Each structure stands twice: as structure tokens, then as C-alpha cells.
Tab-separated table of N, CA, C and O in Angstrom:
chain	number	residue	atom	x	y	z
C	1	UNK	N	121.668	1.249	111.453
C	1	UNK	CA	120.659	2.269	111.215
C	1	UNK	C	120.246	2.231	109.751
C	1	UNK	O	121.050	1.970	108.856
C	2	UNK	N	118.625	2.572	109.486
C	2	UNK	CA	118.442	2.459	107.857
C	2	UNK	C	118.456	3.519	107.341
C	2	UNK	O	117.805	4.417	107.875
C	3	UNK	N	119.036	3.727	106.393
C	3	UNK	CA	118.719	5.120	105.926
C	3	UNK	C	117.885	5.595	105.262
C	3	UNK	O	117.316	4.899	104.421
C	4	UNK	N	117.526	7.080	105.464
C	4	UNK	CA	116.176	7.297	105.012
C	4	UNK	C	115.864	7.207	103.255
C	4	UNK	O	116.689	7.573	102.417
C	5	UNK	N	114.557	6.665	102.943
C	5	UNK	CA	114.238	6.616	101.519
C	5	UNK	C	113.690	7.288	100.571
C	5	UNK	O	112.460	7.246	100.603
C	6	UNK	N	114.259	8.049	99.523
C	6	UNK	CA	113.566	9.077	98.727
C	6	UNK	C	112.594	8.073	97.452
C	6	UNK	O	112.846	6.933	97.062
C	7	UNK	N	112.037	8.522	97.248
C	7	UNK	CA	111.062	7.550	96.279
C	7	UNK	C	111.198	8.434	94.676
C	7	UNK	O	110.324	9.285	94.514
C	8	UNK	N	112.145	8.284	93.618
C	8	UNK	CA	112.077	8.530	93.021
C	8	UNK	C	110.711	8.133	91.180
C	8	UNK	O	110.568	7.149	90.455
C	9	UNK	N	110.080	9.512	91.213
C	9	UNK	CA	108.702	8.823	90.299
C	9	UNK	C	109.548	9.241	88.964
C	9	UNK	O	109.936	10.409	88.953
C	10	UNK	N	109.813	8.589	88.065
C	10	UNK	CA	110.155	8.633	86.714
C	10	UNK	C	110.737	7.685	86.606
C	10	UNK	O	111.114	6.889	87.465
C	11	UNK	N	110.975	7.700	84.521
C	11	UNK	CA	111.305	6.630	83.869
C	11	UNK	C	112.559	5.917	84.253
C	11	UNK	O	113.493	6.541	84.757
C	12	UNK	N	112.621	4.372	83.990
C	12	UNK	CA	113.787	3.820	84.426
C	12	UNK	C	114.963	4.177	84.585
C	12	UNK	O	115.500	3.970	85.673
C	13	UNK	N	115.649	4.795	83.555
C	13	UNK	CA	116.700	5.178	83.117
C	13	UNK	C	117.001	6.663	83.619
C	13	UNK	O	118.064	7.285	83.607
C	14	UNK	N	115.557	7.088	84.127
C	14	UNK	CA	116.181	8.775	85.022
C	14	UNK	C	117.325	8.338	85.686
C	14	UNK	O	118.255	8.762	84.999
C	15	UNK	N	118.008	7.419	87.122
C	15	UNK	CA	118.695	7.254	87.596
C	15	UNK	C	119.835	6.544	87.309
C	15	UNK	O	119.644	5.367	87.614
C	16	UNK	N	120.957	6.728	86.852
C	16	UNK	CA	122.470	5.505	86.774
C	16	UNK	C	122.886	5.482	88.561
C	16	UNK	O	122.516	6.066	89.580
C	17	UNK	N	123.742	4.568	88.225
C	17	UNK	CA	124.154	3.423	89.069
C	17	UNK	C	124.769	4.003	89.635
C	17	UNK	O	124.488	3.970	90.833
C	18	UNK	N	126.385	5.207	89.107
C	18	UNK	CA	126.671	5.913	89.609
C	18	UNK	C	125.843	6.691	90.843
C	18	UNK	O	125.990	6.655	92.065
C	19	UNK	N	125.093	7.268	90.147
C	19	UNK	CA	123.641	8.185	90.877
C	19	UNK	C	123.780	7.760	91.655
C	19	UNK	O	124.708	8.215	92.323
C	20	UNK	N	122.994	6.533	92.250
C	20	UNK	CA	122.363	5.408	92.881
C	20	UNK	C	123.683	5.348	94.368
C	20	UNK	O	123.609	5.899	95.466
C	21	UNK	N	124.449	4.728	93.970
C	21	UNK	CA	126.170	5.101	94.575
C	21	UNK	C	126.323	6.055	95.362
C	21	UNK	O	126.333	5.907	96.584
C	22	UNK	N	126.453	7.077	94.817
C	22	UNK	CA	126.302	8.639	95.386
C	22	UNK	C	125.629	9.208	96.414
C	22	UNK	O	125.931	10.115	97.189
C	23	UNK	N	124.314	8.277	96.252
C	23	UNK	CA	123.389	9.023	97.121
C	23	UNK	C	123.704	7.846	98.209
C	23	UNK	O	123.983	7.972	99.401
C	24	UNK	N	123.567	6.617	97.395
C	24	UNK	CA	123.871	5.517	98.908
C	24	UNK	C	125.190	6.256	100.068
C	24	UNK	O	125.048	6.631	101.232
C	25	UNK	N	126.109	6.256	99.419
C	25	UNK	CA	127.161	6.465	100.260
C	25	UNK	C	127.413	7.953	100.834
C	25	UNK	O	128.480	8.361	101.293
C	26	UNK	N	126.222	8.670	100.712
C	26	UNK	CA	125.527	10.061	101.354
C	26	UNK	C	124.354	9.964	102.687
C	26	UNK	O	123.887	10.678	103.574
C	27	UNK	N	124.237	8.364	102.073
C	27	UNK	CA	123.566	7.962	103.488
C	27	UNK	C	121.662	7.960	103.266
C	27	UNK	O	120.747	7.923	104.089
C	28	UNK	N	121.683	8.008	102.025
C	28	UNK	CA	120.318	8.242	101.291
C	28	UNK	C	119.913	7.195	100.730
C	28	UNK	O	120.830	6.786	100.018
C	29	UNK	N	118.643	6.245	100.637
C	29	UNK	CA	118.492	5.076	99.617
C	29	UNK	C	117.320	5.690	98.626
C	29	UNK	O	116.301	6.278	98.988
C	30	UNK	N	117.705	5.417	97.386
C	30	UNK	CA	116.614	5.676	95.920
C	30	UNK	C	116.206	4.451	96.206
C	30	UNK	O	116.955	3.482	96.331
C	31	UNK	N	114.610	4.445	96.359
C	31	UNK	CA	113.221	3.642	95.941
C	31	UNK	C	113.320	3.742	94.214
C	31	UNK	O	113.894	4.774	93.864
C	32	UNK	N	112.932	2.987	93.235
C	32	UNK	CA	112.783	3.781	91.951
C	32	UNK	C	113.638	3.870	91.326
C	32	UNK	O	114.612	3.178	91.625
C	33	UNK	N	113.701	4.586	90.375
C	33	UNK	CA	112.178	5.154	89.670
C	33	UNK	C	111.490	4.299	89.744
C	33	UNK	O	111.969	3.167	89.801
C	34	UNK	N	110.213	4.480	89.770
C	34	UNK	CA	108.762	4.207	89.611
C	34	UNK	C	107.597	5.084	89.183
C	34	UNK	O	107.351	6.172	89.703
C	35	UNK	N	106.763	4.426	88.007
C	35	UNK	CA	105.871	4.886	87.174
C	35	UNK	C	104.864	4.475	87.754
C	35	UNK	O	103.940	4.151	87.008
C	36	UNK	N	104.690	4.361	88.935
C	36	UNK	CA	103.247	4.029	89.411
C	36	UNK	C	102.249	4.801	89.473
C	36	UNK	O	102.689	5.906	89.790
C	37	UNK	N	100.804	4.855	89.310
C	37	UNK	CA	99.705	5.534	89.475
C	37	UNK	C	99.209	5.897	90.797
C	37	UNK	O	98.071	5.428	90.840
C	38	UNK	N	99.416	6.373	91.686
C	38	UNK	CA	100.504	7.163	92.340
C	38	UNK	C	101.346	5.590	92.705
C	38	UNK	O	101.123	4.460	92.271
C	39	UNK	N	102.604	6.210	93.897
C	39	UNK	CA	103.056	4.736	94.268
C	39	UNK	C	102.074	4.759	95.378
C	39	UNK	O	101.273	5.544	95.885
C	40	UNK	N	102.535	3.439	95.540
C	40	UNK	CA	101.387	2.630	96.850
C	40	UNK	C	101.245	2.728	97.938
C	40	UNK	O	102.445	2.957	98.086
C	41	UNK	N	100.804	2.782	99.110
C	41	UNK	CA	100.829	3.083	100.263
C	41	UNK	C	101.772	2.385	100.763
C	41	UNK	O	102.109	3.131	101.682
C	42	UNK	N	102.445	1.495	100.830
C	42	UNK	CA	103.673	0.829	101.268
C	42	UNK	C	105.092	1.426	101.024
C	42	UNK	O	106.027	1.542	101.816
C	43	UNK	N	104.997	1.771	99.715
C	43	UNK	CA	106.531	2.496	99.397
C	43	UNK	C	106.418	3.980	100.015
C	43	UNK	O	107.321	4.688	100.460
C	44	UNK	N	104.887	4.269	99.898
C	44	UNK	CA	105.064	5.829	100.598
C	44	UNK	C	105.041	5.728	102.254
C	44	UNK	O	105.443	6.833	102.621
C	45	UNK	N	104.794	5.020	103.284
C	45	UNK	CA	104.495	4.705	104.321
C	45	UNK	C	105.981	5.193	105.085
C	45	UNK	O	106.123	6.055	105.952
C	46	UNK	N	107.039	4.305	104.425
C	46	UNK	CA	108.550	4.473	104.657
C	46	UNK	C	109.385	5.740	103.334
C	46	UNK	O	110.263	5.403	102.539
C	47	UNK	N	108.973	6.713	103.416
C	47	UNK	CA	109.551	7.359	102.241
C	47	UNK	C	109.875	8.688	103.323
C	47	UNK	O	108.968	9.168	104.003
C	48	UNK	N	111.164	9.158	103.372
C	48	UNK	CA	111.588	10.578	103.722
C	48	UNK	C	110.712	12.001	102.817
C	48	UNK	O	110.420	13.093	103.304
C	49	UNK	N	110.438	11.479	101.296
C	49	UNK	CA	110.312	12.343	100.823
C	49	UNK	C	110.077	11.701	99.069
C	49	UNK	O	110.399	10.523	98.915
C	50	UNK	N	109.646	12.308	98.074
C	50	UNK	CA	109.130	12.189	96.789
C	50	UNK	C	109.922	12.810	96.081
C	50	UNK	O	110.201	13.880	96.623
C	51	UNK	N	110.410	12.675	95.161
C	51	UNK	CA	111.002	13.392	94.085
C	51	UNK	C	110.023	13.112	92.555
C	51	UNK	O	109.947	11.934	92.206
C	52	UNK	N	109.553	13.799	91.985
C	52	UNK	CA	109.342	13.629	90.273
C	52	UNK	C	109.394	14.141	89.575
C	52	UNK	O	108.952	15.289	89.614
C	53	UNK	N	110.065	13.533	88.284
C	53	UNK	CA	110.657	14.276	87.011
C	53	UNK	C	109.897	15.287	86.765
C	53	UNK	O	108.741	14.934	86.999
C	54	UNK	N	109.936	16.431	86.394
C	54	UNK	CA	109.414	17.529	85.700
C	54	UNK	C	109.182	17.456	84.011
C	54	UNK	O	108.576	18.336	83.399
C	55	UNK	N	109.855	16.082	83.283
C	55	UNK	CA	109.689	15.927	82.067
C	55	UNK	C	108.382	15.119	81.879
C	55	UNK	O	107.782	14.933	80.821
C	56	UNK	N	108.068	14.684	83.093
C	56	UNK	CA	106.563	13.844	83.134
C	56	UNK	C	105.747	14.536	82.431
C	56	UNK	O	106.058	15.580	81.858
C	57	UNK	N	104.269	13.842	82.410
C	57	UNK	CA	103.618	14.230	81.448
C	57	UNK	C	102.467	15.390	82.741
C	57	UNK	O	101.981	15.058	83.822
C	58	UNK	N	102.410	16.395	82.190
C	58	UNK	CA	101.362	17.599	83.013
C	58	UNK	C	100.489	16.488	84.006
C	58	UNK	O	100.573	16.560	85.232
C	59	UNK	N	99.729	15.560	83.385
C	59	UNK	CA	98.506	14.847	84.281
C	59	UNK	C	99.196	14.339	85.162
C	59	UNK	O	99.019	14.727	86.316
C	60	UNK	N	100.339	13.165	84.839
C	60	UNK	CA	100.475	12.579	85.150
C	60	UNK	C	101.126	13.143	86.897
C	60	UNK	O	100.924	12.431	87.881
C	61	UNK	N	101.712	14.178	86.975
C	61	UNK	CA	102.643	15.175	87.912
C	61	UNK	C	101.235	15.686	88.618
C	61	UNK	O	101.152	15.897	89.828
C	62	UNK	N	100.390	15.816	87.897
C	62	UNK	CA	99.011	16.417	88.746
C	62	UNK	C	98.425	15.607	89.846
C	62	UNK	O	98.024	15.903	90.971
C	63	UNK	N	98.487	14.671	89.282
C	63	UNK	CA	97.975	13.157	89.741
C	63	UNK	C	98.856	12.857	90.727
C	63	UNK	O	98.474	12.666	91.881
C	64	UNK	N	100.202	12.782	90.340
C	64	UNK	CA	101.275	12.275	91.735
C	64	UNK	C	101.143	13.554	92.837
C	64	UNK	O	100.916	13.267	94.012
C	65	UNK	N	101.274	14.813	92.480
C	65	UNK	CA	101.388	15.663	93.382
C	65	UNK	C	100.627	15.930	94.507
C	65	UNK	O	101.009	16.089	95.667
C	66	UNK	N	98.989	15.976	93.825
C	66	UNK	CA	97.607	16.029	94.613
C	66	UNK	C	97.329	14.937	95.463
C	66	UNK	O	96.614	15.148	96.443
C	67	UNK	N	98.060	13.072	95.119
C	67	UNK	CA	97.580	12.361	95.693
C	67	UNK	C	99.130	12.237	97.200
C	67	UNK	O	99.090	11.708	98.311
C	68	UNK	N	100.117	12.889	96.579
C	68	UNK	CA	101.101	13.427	97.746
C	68	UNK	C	100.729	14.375	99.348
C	68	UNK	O	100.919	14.239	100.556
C	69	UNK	N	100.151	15.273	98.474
C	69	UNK	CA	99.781	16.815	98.863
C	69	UNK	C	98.349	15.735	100.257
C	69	UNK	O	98.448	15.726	101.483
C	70	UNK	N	97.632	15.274	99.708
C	70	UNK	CA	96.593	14.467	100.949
C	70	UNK	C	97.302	13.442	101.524
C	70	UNK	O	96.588	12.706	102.206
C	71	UNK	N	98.199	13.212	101.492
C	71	UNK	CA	99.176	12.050	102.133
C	71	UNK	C	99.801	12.808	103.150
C	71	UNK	O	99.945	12.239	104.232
C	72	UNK	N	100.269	14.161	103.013
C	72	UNK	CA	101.235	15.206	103.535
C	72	UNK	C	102.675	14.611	103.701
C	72	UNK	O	103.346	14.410	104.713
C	73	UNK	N	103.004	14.327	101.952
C	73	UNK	CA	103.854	13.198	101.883
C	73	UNK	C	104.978	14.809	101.016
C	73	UNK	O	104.856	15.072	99.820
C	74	UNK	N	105.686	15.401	101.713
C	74	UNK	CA	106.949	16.526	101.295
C	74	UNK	C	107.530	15.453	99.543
C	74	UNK	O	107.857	14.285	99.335
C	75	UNK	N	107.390	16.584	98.757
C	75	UNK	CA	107.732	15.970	97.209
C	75	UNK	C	108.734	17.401	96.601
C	75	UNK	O	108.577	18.598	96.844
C	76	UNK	N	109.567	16.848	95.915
C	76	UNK	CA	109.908	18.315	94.986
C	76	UNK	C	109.994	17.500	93.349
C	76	UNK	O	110.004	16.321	92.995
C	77	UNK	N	110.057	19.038	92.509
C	77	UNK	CA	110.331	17.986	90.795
C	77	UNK	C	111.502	18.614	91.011
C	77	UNK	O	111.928	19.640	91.541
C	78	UNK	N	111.961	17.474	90.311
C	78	UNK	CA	113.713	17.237	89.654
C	78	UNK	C	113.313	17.424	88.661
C	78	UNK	O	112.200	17.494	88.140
C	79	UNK	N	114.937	17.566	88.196
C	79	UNK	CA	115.762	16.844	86.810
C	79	UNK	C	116.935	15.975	86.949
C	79	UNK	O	117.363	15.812	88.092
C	80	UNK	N	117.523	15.394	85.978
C	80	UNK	CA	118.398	14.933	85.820
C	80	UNK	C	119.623	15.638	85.758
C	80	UNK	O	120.628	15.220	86.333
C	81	UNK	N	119.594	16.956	84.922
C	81	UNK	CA	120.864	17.402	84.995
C	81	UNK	C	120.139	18.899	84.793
C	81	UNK	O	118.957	19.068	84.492
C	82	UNK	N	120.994	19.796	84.999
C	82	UNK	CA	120.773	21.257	84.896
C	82	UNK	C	121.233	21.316	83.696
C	82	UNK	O	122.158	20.609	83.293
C	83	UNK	N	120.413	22.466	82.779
C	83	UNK	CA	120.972	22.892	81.536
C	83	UNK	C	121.642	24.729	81.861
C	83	UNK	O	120.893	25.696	81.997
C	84	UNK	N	122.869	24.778	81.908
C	84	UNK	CA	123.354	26.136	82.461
C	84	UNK	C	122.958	26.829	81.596
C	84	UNK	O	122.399	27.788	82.128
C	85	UNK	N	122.907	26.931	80.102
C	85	UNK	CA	122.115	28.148	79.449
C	85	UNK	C	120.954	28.588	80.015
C	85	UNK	O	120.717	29.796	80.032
C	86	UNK	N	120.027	27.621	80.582
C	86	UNK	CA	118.225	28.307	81.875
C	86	UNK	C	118.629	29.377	82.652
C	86	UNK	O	117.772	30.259	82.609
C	87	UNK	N	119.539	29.659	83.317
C	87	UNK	CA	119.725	30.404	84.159
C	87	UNK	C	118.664	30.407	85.585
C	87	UNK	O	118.377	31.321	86.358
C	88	UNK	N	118.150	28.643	85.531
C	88	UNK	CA	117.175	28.655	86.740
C	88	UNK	C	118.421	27.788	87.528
C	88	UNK	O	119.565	27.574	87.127
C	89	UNK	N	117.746	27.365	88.827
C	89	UNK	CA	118.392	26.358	89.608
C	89	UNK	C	117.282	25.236	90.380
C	89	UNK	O	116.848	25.041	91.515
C	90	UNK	N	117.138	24.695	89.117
C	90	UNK	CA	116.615	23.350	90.010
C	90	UNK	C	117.252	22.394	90.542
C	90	UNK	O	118.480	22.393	90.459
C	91	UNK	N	116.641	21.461	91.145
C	91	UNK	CA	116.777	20.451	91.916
C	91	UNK	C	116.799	19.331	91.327
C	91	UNK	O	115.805	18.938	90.716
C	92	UNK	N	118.143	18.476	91.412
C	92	UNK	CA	119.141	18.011	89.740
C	92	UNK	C	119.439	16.680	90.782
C	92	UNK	O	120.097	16.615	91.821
C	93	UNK	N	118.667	15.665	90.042
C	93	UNK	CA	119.287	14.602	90.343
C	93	UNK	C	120.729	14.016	90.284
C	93	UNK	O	120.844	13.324	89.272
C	94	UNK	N	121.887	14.063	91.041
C	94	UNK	CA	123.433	13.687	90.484
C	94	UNK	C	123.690	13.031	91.370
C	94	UNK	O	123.061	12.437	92.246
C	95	UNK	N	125.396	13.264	90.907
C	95	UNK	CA	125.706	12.833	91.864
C	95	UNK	C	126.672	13.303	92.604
C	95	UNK	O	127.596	12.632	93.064
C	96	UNK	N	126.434	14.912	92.803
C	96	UNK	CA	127.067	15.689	93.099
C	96	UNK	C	126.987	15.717	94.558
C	96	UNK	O	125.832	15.366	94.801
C	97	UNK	N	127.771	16.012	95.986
C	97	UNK	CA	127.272	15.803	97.211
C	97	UNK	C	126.252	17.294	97.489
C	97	UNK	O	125.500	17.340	98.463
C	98	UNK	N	126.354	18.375	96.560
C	98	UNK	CA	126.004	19.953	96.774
C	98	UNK	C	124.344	19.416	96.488
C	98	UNK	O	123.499	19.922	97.227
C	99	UNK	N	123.956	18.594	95.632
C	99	UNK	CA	122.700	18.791	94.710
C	99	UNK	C	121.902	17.277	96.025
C	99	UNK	O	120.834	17.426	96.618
C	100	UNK	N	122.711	16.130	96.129
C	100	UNK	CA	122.157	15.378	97.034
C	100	UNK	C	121.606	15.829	98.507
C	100	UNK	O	120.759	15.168	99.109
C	101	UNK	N	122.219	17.099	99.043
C	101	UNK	CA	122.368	17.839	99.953
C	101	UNK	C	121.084	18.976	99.942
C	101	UNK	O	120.295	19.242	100.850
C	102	UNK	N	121.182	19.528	98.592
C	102	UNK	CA	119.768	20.704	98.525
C	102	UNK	C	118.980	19.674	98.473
C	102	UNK	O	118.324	19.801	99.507
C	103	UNK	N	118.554	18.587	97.864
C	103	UNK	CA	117.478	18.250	97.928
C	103	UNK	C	116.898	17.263	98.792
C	103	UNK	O	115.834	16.665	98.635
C	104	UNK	N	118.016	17.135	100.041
C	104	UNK	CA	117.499	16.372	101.111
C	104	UNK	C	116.996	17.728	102.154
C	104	UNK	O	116.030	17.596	102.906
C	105	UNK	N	117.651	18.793	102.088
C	105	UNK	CA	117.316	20.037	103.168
C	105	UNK	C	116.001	20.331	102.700
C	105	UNK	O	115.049	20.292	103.480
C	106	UNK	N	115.842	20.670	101.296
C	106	UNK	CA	114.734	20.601	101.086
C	106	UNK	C	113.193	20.230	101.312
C	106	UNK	O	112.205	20.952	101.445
C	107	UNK	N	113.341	18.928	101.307
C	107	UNK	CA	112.263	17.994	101.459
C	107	UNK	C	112.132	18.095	102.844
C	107	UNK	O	111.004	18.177	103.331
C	108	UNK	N	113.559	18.102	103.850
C	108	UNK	CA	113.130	18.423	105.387
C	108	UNK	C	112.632	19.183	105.449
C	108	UNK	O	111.515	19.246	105.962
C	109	UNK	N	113.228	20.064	104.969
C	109	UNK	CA	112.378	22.005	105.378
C	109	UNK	C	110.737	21.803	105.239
C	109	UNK	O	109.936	21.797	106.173
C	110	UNK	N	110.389	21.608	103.541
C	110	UNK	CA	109.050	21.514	102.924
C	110	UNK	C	108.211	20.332	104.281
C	110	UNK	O	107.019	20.603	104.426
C	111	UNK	N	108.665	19.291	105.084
C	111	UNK	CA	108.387	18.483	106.010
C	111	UNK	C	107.717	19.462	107.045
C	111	UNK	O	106.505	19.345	107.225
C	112	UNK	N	108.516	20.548	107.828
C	112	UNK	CA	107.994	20.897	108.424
C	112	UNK	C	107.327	22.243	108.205
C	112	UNK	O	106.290	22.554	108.791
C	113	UNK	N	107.913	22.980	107.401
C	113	UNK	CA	107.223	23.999	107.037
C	113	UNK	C	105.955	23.804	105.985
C	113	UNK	O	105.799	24.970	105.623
C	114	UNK	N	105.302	23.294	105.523
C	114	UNK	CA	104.322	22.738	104.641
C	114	UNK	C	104.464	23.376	103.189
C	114	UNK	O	103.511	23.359	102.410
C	115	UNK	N	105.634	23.914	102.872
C	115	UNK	CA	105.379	25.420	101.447
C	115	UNK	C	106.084	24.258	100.383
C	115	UNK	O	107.061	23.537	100.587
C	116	UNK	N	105.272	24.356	99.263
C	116	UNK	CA	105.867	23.273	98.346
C	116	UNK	C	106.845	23.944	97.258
C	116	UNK	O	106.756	25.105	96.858
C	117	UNK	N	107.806	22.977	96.854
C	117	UNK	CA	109.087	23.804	95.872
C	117	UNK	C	108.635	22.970	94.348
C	117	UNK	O	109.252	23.204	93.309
């Protein structure tokens, strides 16, 4: 069986190997990162779901989101790590099984319910 593919959009180095590991052996495969203008209809064709950095640049997140949003391609923004002084709770790239877990329910939920996070 293949497992399903999240398409991560940010810079190279958003993801370690560890990461990468983590999510494989959760049963998840990272596409990416990729800085593409959006990505291409091929990587999105087979994609469970979108993830992109929130450190991106405003356009650039405008641009991926809107050309998502007409795809009806389910996306959320990450980070890399949570900063606990925010007192928010985003959706944290790790390699934690709790954070690989919200943000696969996630992207299902946002799948069928259409409400974007």
C-alpha cells in the first residue's frame, strides 16, 4: 500500500531527516519542501494534502493558497517548531507522533468539511 503524500511548500532545510523518518514510519510520505510557483499539477494530483511555512513571504502564501483553494486541494500553514512563550497552538512540523497526527486529522477534516485552518 502507498502511503498518502503531504506536499510540503518551504525552504529546503524546513524539514530534517529525522522529521522525514517520523512521519515515514507514521505511515505519511513528505513531497518537499518545494519552492515552486505554485507546485505542479503532478505533485498536486497525488497529494493527501499541502502544508506551507507561515515564515513565507505574504505573496508568496497568497499565491500558493488561492491557486490551492481552486484546486480544492485541503492546505494548512505550519511551522517548524512551536515557540511556548506565543501561547498559540499551531500546526508544528516534528517529529512528534501528537503534531504528525493533528495535522493529518486536520487536512482530513478541512477535506471534507471545506473550512480552512
Amino acid at each position: 500500500m502507498q502511503h498518502p503524500k503531504i506536499v510540503i511548500v518551504a525552504a529546503a532545510d524546513f524539514v530534517s531527516d529525522a522529521v522525514r523518518h517520523a512521519w515515514n514510519k507514521a505511515g505519511v510520505e513528505i513531497v518537499g519542501p518545494l519552492l515552486l510557483d505554485p507546485p505542479g499539477e503532478t505533485v498536486l494530483r497525488e497529494a493527501f494534502g499541502v502544508l506551507l511555512d507561515v515564515t513565507l513571504e505574504a505573496d508568496v502564501l497568497f499565491a500558493h493558497s488561492q491557486a490551492l483553494i481552486e484546486r480544492d486541494i485541503p492546505f494548512l500553514f505550519v511551522v517548524r517548531q512551536a515557540r511556548p512563550e506565543s501561547g498559540l497552538d499551531p500546526f508544528v512540523v516534528s517529529e512528534d507522533p501528537q503534531d504528525i497526527h493533528a495535522i493529518f486529522e486536520a487536512l482530513g477534516w478541512e477535506r471534507h468539511e471545506g473550512v480552512l485552518h
